[in-house]
């Protein structure tokens, strides 16, 4: 029986795979790059992400039952499908670095500073591997629950920050200038890249994907931008861009400032509870993406035999990144976007060009 996920689940998966990292560390990076214009950089990144997601859809719309690896095999044969699988594998391994920075530093720096790093890495991988083992449909349902957590957290943080909100902290607008703000948006666009690379594997499994004309992927990126830009505005207006730029996890500083009434002071524990599911979904999909791509390399019918080997590779790389705080920030700001974006933008463009040039092959296959 073929796996099918609904369009709503697909949108929820997009929001989940972007949310934790985007509010966790991306806004601090943007604040260091463009100051109070970080919310504009997030907006520009959202618009760019919409284009990137639609391009991803355009590649598969005429063969909606084929993901990028299967389409590559139709176009140029087995060797090319292996190459695409390896590219996808590399992307999700590299993406695991920022995800671990987000997940581990939240828990370790604020709650369990004396706990060894390997505990956080191993625990997240065990939970992620279990979710991956039960399959994409289970992961999609987890994403729907995570979506509820995200909206609850957004409502709480918005209401709790209103007393400290000062719009003057967001002025002047566009102080950094359009070119610099647009350049900074690539850090948020790298978050969108995780969603578009997810789509390269998931879109053919979405129910009636060809009838959606790509709008559900676009809605997912747009919805992500809406729930994430709230954090960019609140952090700029409540904390100020200068304060935001000084924190690796600026969202936790905002959560500490938020309060409602007399008894609900500081949101750290509430935030971690609501934040955990989207963060673990990111881990799950990194395991899924790497295990599926490697199962295609070795010609396996199921990705399950590759879950443990891929989890080990991800764990080793993630541990190496987060072991040194300076290395983690350097990787986050100077390496991750320049690895993620060429893959997430270049792969759809290459596939689209090949589709145009080798369209006769697809016509023969379908005939």
Coordinates of N, CA, C and O in Angstrom, one line a residue, residues 18-28 102 106 153-154 191 227-229 231 235 249-252 271 275:
X18 N 11.0 24.1 9.8 CA 11.6 25.4 9.8 C 11.5 26.1 11.1 O 12.4 26.9 11.5
X19 N 10.5 25.9 11.9 CA 10.2 26.7 13.0 C 11.3 26.8 14.1 O 11.7 27.8 14.5
X20 N 11.7 25.6 14.6 CA 12.5 25.6 15.8 C 13.9 26.3 15.5 O 14.4 27.1 16.2
X21 N 14.5 25.9 14.3 CA 15.8 26.5 14.0 C 15.6 28.0 13.7 O 16.5 28.8 14.1
X22 N 14.5 28.4 13.0 CA 14.4 29.8 12.6 C 14.2 30.7 13.7 O 14.7 31.9 13.7
X23 N 13.4 30.3 14.8 CA 13.2 31.2 15.9 C 14.3 31.1 16.9 O 14.6 31.9 17.7
X24 N 15.0 29.9 16.9 CA 16.0 29.6 17.9 C 17.3 30.3 17.7 O 17.8 31.0 18.6
X25 N 17.9 30.2 16.5 CA 19.2 30.8 16.2 C 19.2 31.8 15.0 O 20.1 32.6 15.0
X26 N 18.3 31.6 14.1 CA 18.4 32.5 12.9 C 18.2 33.9 13.2 O 18.9 34.8 12.6
X27 N 17.3 34.3 14.1 CA 17.0 35.7 14.4 C 18.2 36.4 15.0 O 18.5 37.6 14.7
X28 N 19.0 35.7 15.8 CA 20.2 36.2 16.4 C 21.2 36.5 15.3 O 21.9 37.5 15.3
X102 N 20.5 24.3 17.8 CA 19.3 24.8 18.3 C 18.8 23.9 19.5 O 18.4 24.4 20.6
X106 N 19.6 24.9 23.7 CA 18.4 25.3 24.5 C 18.4 24.6 25.8 O 18.1 25.2 26.9
X153 N 2.4 28.4 21.5 CA 3.6 29.2 21.9 C 3.6 30.6 21.4 O 4.0 31.5 22.1
X154 N 3.2 30.8 20.1 CA 3.2 32.1 19.5 C 2.2 33.0 20.3 O 2.4 34.2 20.5
X191 N 16.8 28.2 6.0 CA 15.8 27.5 6.7 C 14.7 27.0 5.7 O 14.2 25.9 5.8
X227 N 4.4 32.8 11.1 CA 4.6 32.5 12.5 C 6.0 32.8 13.0 O 6.2 33.0 14.2
X228 N 7.0 32.8 12.1 CA 8.3 33.1 12.5 C 8.6 34.6 12.6 O 9.4 35.1 13.4
X229 N 8.0 35.4 11.7 CA 8.3 36.8 11.6 C 7.8 37.5 12.9 O 8.2 38.6 13.3
X231 N 8.3 36.4 15.9 CA 9.4 36.4 16.8 C 10.4 37.5 16.4 O 11.0 38.1 17.3
X235 N 11.3 40.2 19.1 CA 12.6 40.3 19.6 C 13.2 41.7 19.4 O 13.9 42.3 20.2
X249 N 20.8 32.1 21.4 CA 19.4 31.7 21.4 C 18.6 32.9 21.9 O 18.1 33.0 23.1
X250 N 18.3 33.8 21.0 CA 17.6 35.1 21.4 C 16.2 34.8 21.8 O 15.6 35.5 22.6
X251 N 15.6 33.7 21.3 CA 14.2 33.4 21.7 C 14.1 33.1 23.1 O 13.0 33.4 23.8
X252 N 15.1 32.5 23.8 CA 15.0 32.2 25.2 C 15.1 33.5 26.0 O 14.4 33.6 27.1
X271 N 8.0 27.3 27.2 CA 8.6 27.3 25.8 C 9.2 26.0 25.4 O 9.0 25.5 24.3
X275 N 8.1 23.8 22.5 CA 9.1 23.9 21.4 C 9.7 22.5 21.0 O 10.2 22.3 19.9

